[in-house]
Amino acid sequence: MKPANFTYHRATSVEDAVAALADTSQMSRVLAGGQSLVPMLNLRLAPVDTLIDLSRVASLKTVDEQSSAIRYGALTTHAAFEDGRVPDGSNGLMPYVGTQIAYRAVRTRGTIGGAVALADPAADWLTTIIALEADVIAIGANGRRTIAAGEFAIGPYMTALQDGELIEAIAVPRRPASERWGHEKMARKTGEYAESMAIALIDRNRKTARVVLGAADGAPIVLAETARAVAGGQTDDSLASVIRTELVASGRDFAPAKLLMHSTVILRAVKKAAAKQ
Amino acid sequence: MNQTLDGRDRIVRTQGVGASVKRNEDKRLLNGQGEYLGDLQVPGMAEVAFLRSPVAHARIRGIEIPEAHKGSVFLASDIPFAKPIVAVSAAKGFNASDYPALVSDKVRFVGDLIAICIAPTRAEAEDIAQSCIVDFEDLPAVWDIDVATAAGAPKVHDHWADNVYVETRIETGDIAAVRAKAEVTVKRNLRMGRHAGVSLEGRGVLAHFNRRLDELTVYSSTQFPHVIRTIMATCLGVSEAKLRVIAPDVGGGFGPKNNFHPEELAVAALSMKLNRPLRWIEDRREHLIASPHAREHRYELTAYADSKGKILGLEAVVVVDAGAYSVWPWTAAMEAGMSAGIMTGPYDIPVYHARAISVATNKSPLGPYRGVGRSGACFAIETLVDAVAREVKREPADVRIENMVPLEAMPYRSATHKYYDSGDYPTCAQMARDAVDLPGIRARQAKPSPDGKLIGFGMASYTEQSAHGTAEWVARGLPVVFGYEPALARFTPDGKLILFVGIQNHGQGLETTLAQVAHEELGIPVADVIVRHGDSSVSPYGMGTFASRSMTMAGGAVSIACGQLAEKILRIGAHLLQAPKDAVTLRDGKVFFGQQSVSFAQIGEAAFLHPERLPEGEEPALEANAVYQPGRSTGAFSYATHACVVTVDPGTGHVEILDYVVCHDCGTMVNPMIVEAQVVGGVAQGLGTALYEEIPYDDNGQPLASTFLDYMIPGATEVPDVRVLHMETPSPHTRFGIKGMGEGGAIAPPAVIINAINDALKPLGAEIGETPATPDRILDAILAVKPAGAAA
Amino acid sequence: MKTTVSATINGVAQTFEVEPRTSLADVLREQMRLTATHLGCEHGVCGACTVLIDGQPARSCIALAVTLDGAAITTLEGLADDPLMQTLKASFHDQHGLQCGFCTPGMLMSGWDLLKRKPDIQGQDIRVAMSGNLCRCTGYQGIVRSIEKAAQTAKGQVSQTKGAAA
Ligand SMILES: Cc1cc2nc3c(=O)[nH]c(=O)nc-3n(C[C@H](O)[C@H](O)[C@H](O)COP(=O)(O)OP(=O)(O)OC[C@H]3O[C@@H](n4cnc5c(N)ncnc54)[C@H](O)[C@@H]3O)c2cc1C
Ligand code: FES
Ligand code: FES
């Protein structure tokens, strides 16, 4: 189980990486923590001619505290969140999610940028940054642009990134201190990808709520109807039918067992958030 | 352990039989100095990558090898002298398959071997394999038992009449009479999923020709090097005297390394032909798709019982998907035959009719895996016993215990023609049940659950035939009769002992437990005993380690050989001490006469270097050979009851194990620490079968789990702290009363977990009868009885 | 095409040639002959190949050697004289924390990192923290017990040295 050969380019700066990526005469991929890409290379499932190693690009490791948001460089590792080595504006949700991904020896190398770019439907960060209404900062030959997290993933392993673009940072808005979060991940084993995961954010003061379902076969689903009901104070078992109706209406064609599992997980995330008020 | 065992008085020793001695083998392994197959290098060695079939069933029209790689790719036609592996069961009507080193005409499963590609590194060898193009004429895939047995099904082996390796029957007692008189008839159809063995180290082979000795040396990560030498010599057409097979440190076996593999044959044959060292290391994907698989059973069961739940008779149809080829030496008939052949387990069921059918499909061949056949049999009978209890509305634990073979009936001949040598099954079951708070659980079940989770209790018992000898293996009709085990015990002139044995140690602690047996006989410190195994040129011909046999069989042989040495040492010691022989004793590596002593080193020196110091007529040297066969060759039956408490989350299908108890009896325990760890390790594997592990195939015959991302084995949080209770009923037929126990832990978990889940689901009226019990399957079972809208 | 990489391996500066596709594990095992690092899956799941890269635990099967120019790599062999590692090994021996030994180096490396970060850890938390290292033999009970006992022993040793220093 060894990779096919490729050439290696150690990027020295974002510009250098973008320039290397712009060469469309061959198949190039960027390498961040390698925790998803190298397994795929080993299995010969990801064809690549040139690997562009981002790991030495210092600017991708910086964390920038802005007044309304925190901008995490794409190379910020899961372990950095877990250990609280980076600032948090999510009332503790991001550090918590950092502990839920894979295993320590993966978290020390895996990055938020790599996880989001991969857009595995079950990826923890993807659902999280959609729930937190973050922005993905992309950079390419045509410069920088900002993509709302909710619009970033467009399907399983498919994103709004264009050829030649890479993720420079994830900008997460500082959430109001009055907001409470509930997180529920159903995985068959500790550290595995979720079978179902949901995040609920409830702010009683502002009478708002957000509910997002991940591991839902495609891009995470923002459940607007459910959130409206939750914002209106409906956080008990009666919410189940609202969730169900919305999932059925999502057009994802869930098998009955999956529908039940997702409904349960969403309701539990809501209840957890509600219980923190 | 201080009582009299097999009639001999023995002194309690802190290192002897019964002591939890720490392991001799730990040091090298903890220092990372174990030497596994992948750690070996030979100068000039090339790495092998196999070109494996990407399709399940196709004729090979041609193979295109790029010009640049001609000379690095080898086909069946390059090793024409390598004969196919043929494993034929003596069962009547058995359809034989030719399992070739490399296929040339047609491929029969995804992973079948087509070519050997060699290069200086594995990566380059894989490049070469990837560059070859095989022209296939696709054939419809026989991907499932139903497909295989349908009328007009495509055939896996063209010259057979159908896709059935063999069907065997057991017919004991008058089933029609039982059918007529039964007050209760309970039927169940069950399935146990196909999975892989998953030793953490995969398989692997390194072959090179030794010019000086004029012999081919084959290193293989195998459980039975001597037996591999025999079959390999046959397939290569060379004399066994020109072949040496070495198993280095082996990173787990569990059955998949207990077959003769086409990979072993192919690498050895090509190395011989090229006169070049070759190494193949199985990667995880190869292991998951192409190592001999485990399980895949289907059961149609009918129990006939009275109104109290006493089972009067049982009918069973066992159908096993045995895959594309019959594996050597076990044959494709083993799994179904063993399952049907032990089905009644610890129960006194006098009337039993069974059919055991082994079906050929386009899947990886099925081979032995810890708990062979019996995991399925236990799953079948124990699920059925619970179903009977539910039917007669009684506590399953009670119905179970009432149906067991009572102590007074021992030794007992079962309806499956097994001879249970000894044991107290009801007491064992009671002990397991009583270790769990069953009344508390029943009380909790009577009240609504605060978090919506459903609690359930399950129990399952089994008997484990172990250390079976000649009679049993002859009855099974295998190509080799694993009836005995040898040991050569040899002192060095400086008084240390080396035991040369034919078993193979890969985690079982045999480098320690056999030393404990030597200590028992000789009083030699365990640290002074070295156990050498795993090399056909070093130790006497032996059968290897499988079927829970090594401790009993090799332990017996070591005991006899060391007993002979003890006699000689006492004679020499007495002579050196100028004492009468019956006045001297063995202790701490010395011979004592009162306060005076001579050390084994002095005795070794006399025996080897100074024969003039020996008593008159005493032969020089200090070594003894022994071969052991148990007193009865029908096997020593260990047994156990597992009990567990689970919660089932009806909203997610998630199962959590709250408590897990094993009460077991493996006769005399040589090393309780090791016994306990074997039980726990077995339970972990059984939980994999029960809840996690599965390789489904799609209708093209493609395996759907080929990496650890889609194939899950239990991790540290998926295995509970198992509580182990011991009983010790020595076998009347083996040295020290030892019974084998290596596989047992893995037998009961599928049954006990399914029973606990069904107990939890009982209020919903739902029931599951398939492993692994995945969240989806559990939810489907719930949804089948409950309208979907009423969820969460 | 091969690239030259310089890295410190177990405290010794090493320079080696690799293809870009070569994993750190293969460099360690095949070129450096440091075979304590085992390969159980080669796709990042089993943990048998765990080593330290710049002091942090990492899967060496999915770390490309070419990316590690200038890094400090530590394998089990490199911690032979480390007191905590010695304590852990002694505990694995006492508590029967290994059977075939194939997962053991990875277990020791992960366990060592865990005890460095969380010296007070016990019970279920050890199970969660060790869940990234698969073992097929032991059922984990002996491993969890070994780490728990090692934590206790190591704390005793630390308080002793502290006491001696005071
Ligand atoms: C055993 C195991 C278990 C895991 N379990 C989980 C889990 O439970 N939940 C979970 O969310 N993840 C899990 N992961 C995945 C892990 O989180 C990865 O770290 C992550 O998905 C990828 O991050 P990386 O930095 O390693 O990216 P890489 O592997 O380096 O890259 C991944 C992909 O993203 C691209 N990429 C990387 N960085 C950028 C960038 N800045 N811009 C554009 N494209 C980029 C790469 O080209 C590649 O296609 C698991 C991984 C392993 C090995
Ligand atoms: S070999 Fe690296 S994680 Fe399995
Ligand atoms: S001891 Fe064998 S895999 Fe852990």
Coordinates of N, CA and C in Angstrom, one line a residue, chain C residues 12-149:
Chain C
V12 N 20.1 11.8 16.7 CA 21.3 11.8 15.8 C 20.9 12.5 14.5
A13 N 21.7 13.4 14.0 CA 21.5 14.1 12.7 C 21.7 13.1 11.6
Q14 N 20.7 13.0 10.7 CA 20.7 12.0 9.6 C 20.4 12.7 8.3
T15 N 21.1 12.3 7.3 CA 20.7 12.8 6.0 C 20.4 11.6 5.1
F16 N 19.3 11.6 4.4 CA 18.9 10.5 3.6 C 18.2 10.9 2.3
E17 N 18.2 10.0 1.4 CA 17.6 10.3 0.1 C 16.3 9.5 0.0
V18 N 15.2 10.2 -0.4 CA 13.9 9.6 -0.5 C 13.2 10.0 -1.8
E19 N 12.4 9.1 -2.2 CA 11.4 9.6 -3.2 C 10.3 10.4 -2.5
P20 N 9.7 11.3 -3.1 CA 8.7 12.1 -2.4 C 7.6 11.2 -1.8
R21 N 7.3 10.1 -2.4 CA 6.2 9.3 -1.9 C 6.5 8.4 -0.7
T22 N 7.8 8.4 -0.3 CA 8.2 7.5 0.8 C 7.7 8.0 2.1
S23 N 7.1 7.2 2.9 CA 6.6 7.6 4.2 C 7.7 7.6 5.2
L24 N 7.5 8.3 6.3 CA 8.5 8.3 7.4 C 8.7 6.9 7.9
A25 N 7.6 6.2 8.0 CA 7.7 4.8 8.5 C 8.7 4.0 7.7
D26 N 8.6 4.1 6.4 CA 9.4 3.3 5.5 C 10.9 3.7 5.6
V27 N 11.1 5.0 5.8 CA 12.5 5.5 6.0 C 13.0 4.9 7.3
L28 N 12.2 4.9 8.3 CA 12.7 4.4 9.6 C 13.0 2.9 9.5
R29 N 12.0 2.2 9.0 CA 12.1 0.8 9.0 C 13.1 0.2 8.0
E30 N 13.0 0.7 6.7 CA 13.8 0.1 5.7 C 15.2 0.7 5.6
Q31 N 15.3 2.0 5.8 CA 16.6 2.6 5.6 C 17.4 2.7 6.9
M32 N 16.7 3.1 8.0 CA 17.4 3.3 9.3 C 17.4 1.9 10.1
R33 N 16.7 1.0 9.6 CA 16.5 -0.3 10.3 C 16.0 -0.2 11.7
L34 N 15.2 0.9 11.9 CA 14.6 1.0 13.2 C 13.2 0.4 13.1
T35 N 13.1 -0.9 13.5 CA 11.9 -1.7 13.2 C 11.0 -1.8 14.4
A36 N 11.2 -1.0 15.4 CA 10.2 -1.0 16.5 C 8.9 -0.4 16.0
T37 N 9.0 0.6 15.0 CA 7.8 1.2 14.4 C 7.2 0.2 13.5
H38 N 6.0 -0.2 13.8 CA 5.3 -1.2 13.0 C 4.3 -0.7 12.1
L39 N 3.9 -1.4 11.1 CA 2.9 -1.0 10.1 C 1.7 -2.0 10.2
G40 N 0.6 -1.5 10.7 CA -0.6 -2.3 10.8 C -1.7 -2.0 9.8
C41 N -1.6 -0.8 9.2 CA -2.7 -0.5 8.2 C -2.2 0.4 7.1
E42 N -1.2 1.2 7.3 CA -0.6 2.1 6.3 C -1.7 3.1 5.8
H43 N -2.8 3.3 6.6 CA -3.6 4.4 6.2 C -4.1 5.2 7.4
G44 N -3.3 5.2 8.5 CA -3.6 6.2 9.5 C -4.6 5.8 10.6
V45 N -5.0 4.5 10.6 CA -6.1 4.2 11.6 C -5.6 3.4 12.8
C46 N -4.6 2.5 12.6 CA -4.3 1.6 13.7 C -3.4 2.1 14.8
G47 N -2.5 3.0 14.5 CA -1.6 3.6 15.5 C -0.4 2.8 15.7
A48 N -0.2 1.6 15.1 CA 1.0 0.8 15.3 C 2.3 1.6 15.0
C49 N 2.2 2.6 14.1 CA 3.4 3.3 13.6 C 3.6 4.6 14.3
T50 N 3.0 4.8 15.5 CA 3.1 6.1 16.1 C 4.5 6.4 16.6
V51 N 5.0 7.6 16.2 CA 6.3 8.1 16.6 C 6.1 9.5 17.1
L52 N 7.1 10.2 17.5 CA 7.0 11.6 17.9 C 7.7 12.4 16.7
I53 N 7.0 13.4 16.2 CA 7.6 14.3 15.3 C 7.6 15.7 16.0
D54 N 8.8 16.2 16.2 CA 9.0 17.4 17.0 C 8.2 17.3 18.4
G55 N 8.3 16.2 19.0 CA 7.8 16.0 20.3 C 6.3 15.6 20.3
Q56 N 5.6 15.7 19.2 CA 4.2 15.4 19.1 C 3.9 14.0 18.5
P57 N 3.0 13.3 19.1 CA 2.7 12.0 18.5 C 2.1 12.1 17.1
A58 N 2.5 11.2 16.2 CA 2.1 11.3 14.8 C 2.1 9.9 14.2
R59 N 1.3 9.7 13.2 CA 1.3 8.4 12.5 C 2.4 8.5 11.4
S60 N 3.4 7.6 11.6 CA 4.5 7.8 10.6 C 4.2 7.2 9.2
C61 N 3.1 6.4 9.1 CA 2.7 5.8 7.8 C 2.1 6.8 6.9
I62 N 1.6 7.9 7.5 CA 1.0 8.9 6.7 C 1.7 10.3 6.8
A63 N 2.9 10.2 7.3 CA 3.8 11.4 7.2 C 4.8 11.2 6.1
L64 N 4.8 12.0 5.1 CA 5.8 11.9 4.0 C 7.1 12.4 4.5
A65 N 8.1 11.5 4.3 CA 9.5 11.9 4.8 C 10.0 13.2 4.2
V66 N 9.6 13.4 3.0 CA 10.1 14.6 2.3 C 9.7 15.9 2.9
T67 N 8.5 15.8 3.6 CA 8.0 17.0 4.3 C 8.7 17.3 5.6
L68 N 9.6 16.4 6.0 CA 10.1 16.5 7.4 C 11.5 17.0 7.5
D69 N 12.0 17.7 6.5 CA 13.3 18.2 6.5 C 13.5 19.1 7.8
G70 N 14.4 18.9 8.6 CA 14.7 19.7 9.7 C 13.9 19.2 11.0
A71 N 13.1 18.2 10.9 CA 12.3 17.8 12.0 C 13.1 16.9 12.9
A72 N 12.6 16.8 14.2 CA 13.2 15.8 15.1 C 12.2 14.7 15.3
I73 N 12.7 13.5 15.0 CA 11.9 12.3 15.0 C 12.3 11.4 16.2
T74 N 11.4 10.9 17.0 CA 11.7 10.0 18.1 C 10.9 8.7 17.9
T75 N 11.6 7.6 17.9 CA 10.9 6.3 17.9 C 11.1 5.6 19.3
L76 N 10.4 4.5 19.4 CA 10.5 3.8 20.7 C 12.0 3.5 21.0
E77 N 12.8 3.2 20.0 CA 14.2 2.9 20.3 C 14.9 4.2 20.9
G78 N 14.4 5.4 20.5 CA 15.0 6.6 21.0 C 14.7 6.9 22.4
L79 N 13.7 6.2 23.0 CA 13.3 6.5 24.4 C 13.7 5.4 25.3
A80 N 14.7 4.6 24.8 CA 15.2 3.5 25.7 C 15.6 3.9 27.0
D81 N 16.2 5.1 27.1 CA 16.8 5.6 28.4 C 15.8 6.5 29.1
D82 N 14.7 6.8 28.6 CA 13.8 7.7 29.2 C 13.1 7.1 30.4
P83 N 13.1 7.7 31.6 CA 12.6 7.1 32.8 C 11.1 6.8 32.7
L84 N 10.3 7.7 32.1 CA 8.9 7.4 32.0 C 8.6 6.2 31.1
M85 N 9.4 6.1 30.0 CA 9.2 5.0 29.1 C 9.6 3.7 29.8
Q86 N 10.6 3.8 30.6 CA 11.0 2.6 31.4 C 9.9 2.2 32.3
T87 N 9.3 3.2 33.0 CA 8.2 2.9 33.9 C 7.1 2.2 33.1
L88 N 6.8 2.8 32.0 CA 5.7 2.2 31.2 C 5.9 0.8 30.8
K89 N 7.1 0.5 30.3 CA 7.5 -0.8 29.9 C 7.4 -1.8 31.1
A90 N 7.9 -1.4 32.2 CA 7.8 -2.3 33.4 C 6.4 -2.6 33.7
S91 N 5.5 -1.6 33.6 CA 4.1 -1.7 33.9 C 3.4 -2.7 32.9
F92 N 3.8 -2.5 31.6 CA 3.2 -3.4 30.6 C 3.6 -4.9 30.9
H93 N 4.8 -5.1 31.4 CA 5.3 -6.4 31.8 C 4.5 -6.9 33.0
D94 N 4.4 -6.1 34.0 CA 3.7 -6.5 35.2 C 2.2 -6.7 35.0
Q95 N 1.6 -5.9 34.2 CA 0.1 -6.0 34.1 C -0.3 -6.7 32.9
H96 N 0.6 -7.4 32.2 CA 0.3 -8.2 31.1 C -0.4 -7.4 30.0
G97 N 0.3 -6.3 29.6 CA -0.3 -5.3 28.6 C 0.0 -5.7 27.2
L98 N 0.6 -6.9 26.9 CA 0.9 -7.2 25.6 C 0.7 -8.7 25.4
Q99 N 0.4 -9.1 24.1 CA 0.4 -10.5 23.8 C 1.4 -10.7 22.6
C100 N 0.9 -10.5 21.4 CA 1.8 -10.7 20.3 C 2.9 -9.6 20.2
G101 N 2.6 -8.5 20.7 CA 3.6 -7.4 20.8 C 3.6 -6.5 19.5
F102 N 2.7 -6.8 18.6 CA 2.8 -6.0 17.4 C 2.3 -4.6 17.5
C103 N 1.2 -4.4 18.3 CA 0.7 -3.0 18.6 C 1.5 -2.3 19.6
T104 N 2.4 -3.1 20.4 CA 3.0 -2.6 21.6 C 3.8 -1.3 21.4
P105 N 4.7 -1.2 20.5 CA 5.5 0.0 20.3 C 4.6 1.3 20.2
G106 N 3.5 1.1 19.4 CA 2.6 2.2 19.2 C 1.9 2.6 20.5
M107 N 1.5 1.5 21.2 CA 0.8 1.7 22.5 C 1.7 2.5 23.4
L108 N 3.0 2.1 23.5 CA 3.9 2.7 24.4 C 4.2 4.2 24.0
M109 N 4.3 4.4 22.7 CA 4.5 5.8 22.3 C 3.3 6.7 22.6
S110 N 2.1 6.2 22.3 CA 0.9 6.9 22.6 C 0.7 7.1 24.2
G111 N 1.0 6.0 24.9 CA 0.8 6.0 26.3 C 1.8 7.0 26.9
W112 N 3.0 7.0 26.4 CA 4.0 8.0 26.9 C 3.6 9.4 26.7
D113 N 3.1 9.7 25.5 CA 2.6 11.1 25.2 C 1.4 11.4 26.1
L114 N 0.6 10.4 26.3 CA -0.6 10.7 27.2 C -0.2 11.0 28.6
L115 N 0.7 10.2 29.2 CA 1.1 10.5 30.5 C 1.9 11.8 30.7
K116 N 2.6 12.2 29.6 CA 3.3 13.5 29.7 C 2.3 14.6 29.7
R117 N 1.2 14.5 29.0 CA 0.2 15.5 28.9 C -0.8 15.4 30.1
K118 N -1.1 14.2 30.5 CA -2.2 14.0 31.5 C -1.7 13.0 32.6
P119 N -0.8 13.4 33.4 CA -0.2 12.5 34.4 C -1.3 11.9 35.3
D120 N -2.4 12.5 35.5 CA -3.4 12.0 36.5 C -4.5 11.1 35.8
I121 N -4.3 10.9 34.6 CA -5.4 10.2 33.9 C -5.7 8.8 34.4
Q122 N -7.0 8.4 34.4 CA -7.3 7.0 34.8 C -8.5 6.5 34.1
G123 N -8.7 5.2 34.3 CA -10.0 4.5 33.9 C -10.5 4.8 32.5
Q124 N -11.7 5.2 32.4 CA -12.4 5.4 31.1 C -11.7 6.4 30.3
D125 N -11.1 7.4 30.9 CA -10.4 8.5 30.2 C -9.2 7.9 29.4
I126 N -8.5 6.9 30.0 CA -7.4 6.2 29.3 C -7.9 5.5 28.1
R127 N -9.1 4.9 28.2 CA -9.7 4.2 27.1 C -9.9 5.2 25.9
V128 N -10.5 6.3 26.3 CA -10.8 7.3 25.2 C -9.5 7.8 24.6
A129 N -8.6 8.1 25.5 CA -7.3 8.7 25.0 C -6.5 7.7 24.1
M130 N -6.7 6.4 24.4 CA -5.9 5.4 23.7 C -6.7 4.8 22.5
S131 N -7.9 5.3 22.3 CA -8.7 4.7 21.3 C -8.2 4.7 19.9
G132 N -7.1 5.5 19.6 CA -6.5 5.6 18.3 C -5.5 4.5 18.1
N133 N -5.3 3.6 19.1 CA -4.3 2.5 18.9 C -5.0 1.2 19.0
L134 N -5.0 0.5 17.9 CA -5.8 -0.8 17.9 C -4.9 -1.9 18.3
C135 N -5.5 -2.8 19.1 CA -4.8 -4.1 19.5 C -5.8 -5.2 19.2
R136 N -5.4 -6.2 18.6 CA -6.3 -7.3 18.2 C -6.2 -8.5 19.3
C137 N -5.2 -8.4 20.1 CA -4.9 -9.6 21.0 C -5.5 -9.4 22.4
T138 N -5.3 -8.2 23.0 CA -5.5 -8.1 24.5 C -6.9 -7.8 24.9
G139 N -7.7 -7.2 24.0 CA -9.0 -6.7 24.5 C -8.8 -5.5 25.3
Y140 N -7.6 -4.9 25.3 CA -7.2 -3.6 25.9 C -7.2 -3.6 27.4
Q141 N -7.8 -4.6 28.1 CA -7.9 -4.5 29.6 C -6.5 -4.4 30.2
G142 N -5.6 -5.2 29.7 CA -4.2 -5.2 30.3 C -3.5 -3.9 29.9
I143 N -3.8 -3.4 28.8 CA -3.1 -2.1 28.3 C -3.6 -1.0 29.2
V144 N -4.9 -0.9 29.4 CA -5.4 0.2 30.2 C -4.9 0.1 31.7
R145 N -4.9 -1.1 32.2 CA -4.3 -1.4 33.5 C -2.8 -1.0 33.5
S146 N -2.1 -1.3 32.5 CA -0.7 -1.0 32.5 C -0.4 0.5 32.5
I147 N -1.2 1.3 31.8 CA -1.0 2.7 31.7 C -1.5 3.3 33.0
E148 N -2.6 2.8 33.6 CA -3.0 3.4 34.9 C -2.0 3.2 36.0
K149 N -1.4 2.0 36.0 CA -0.4 1.7 37.0 C 0.8 2.5 36.8

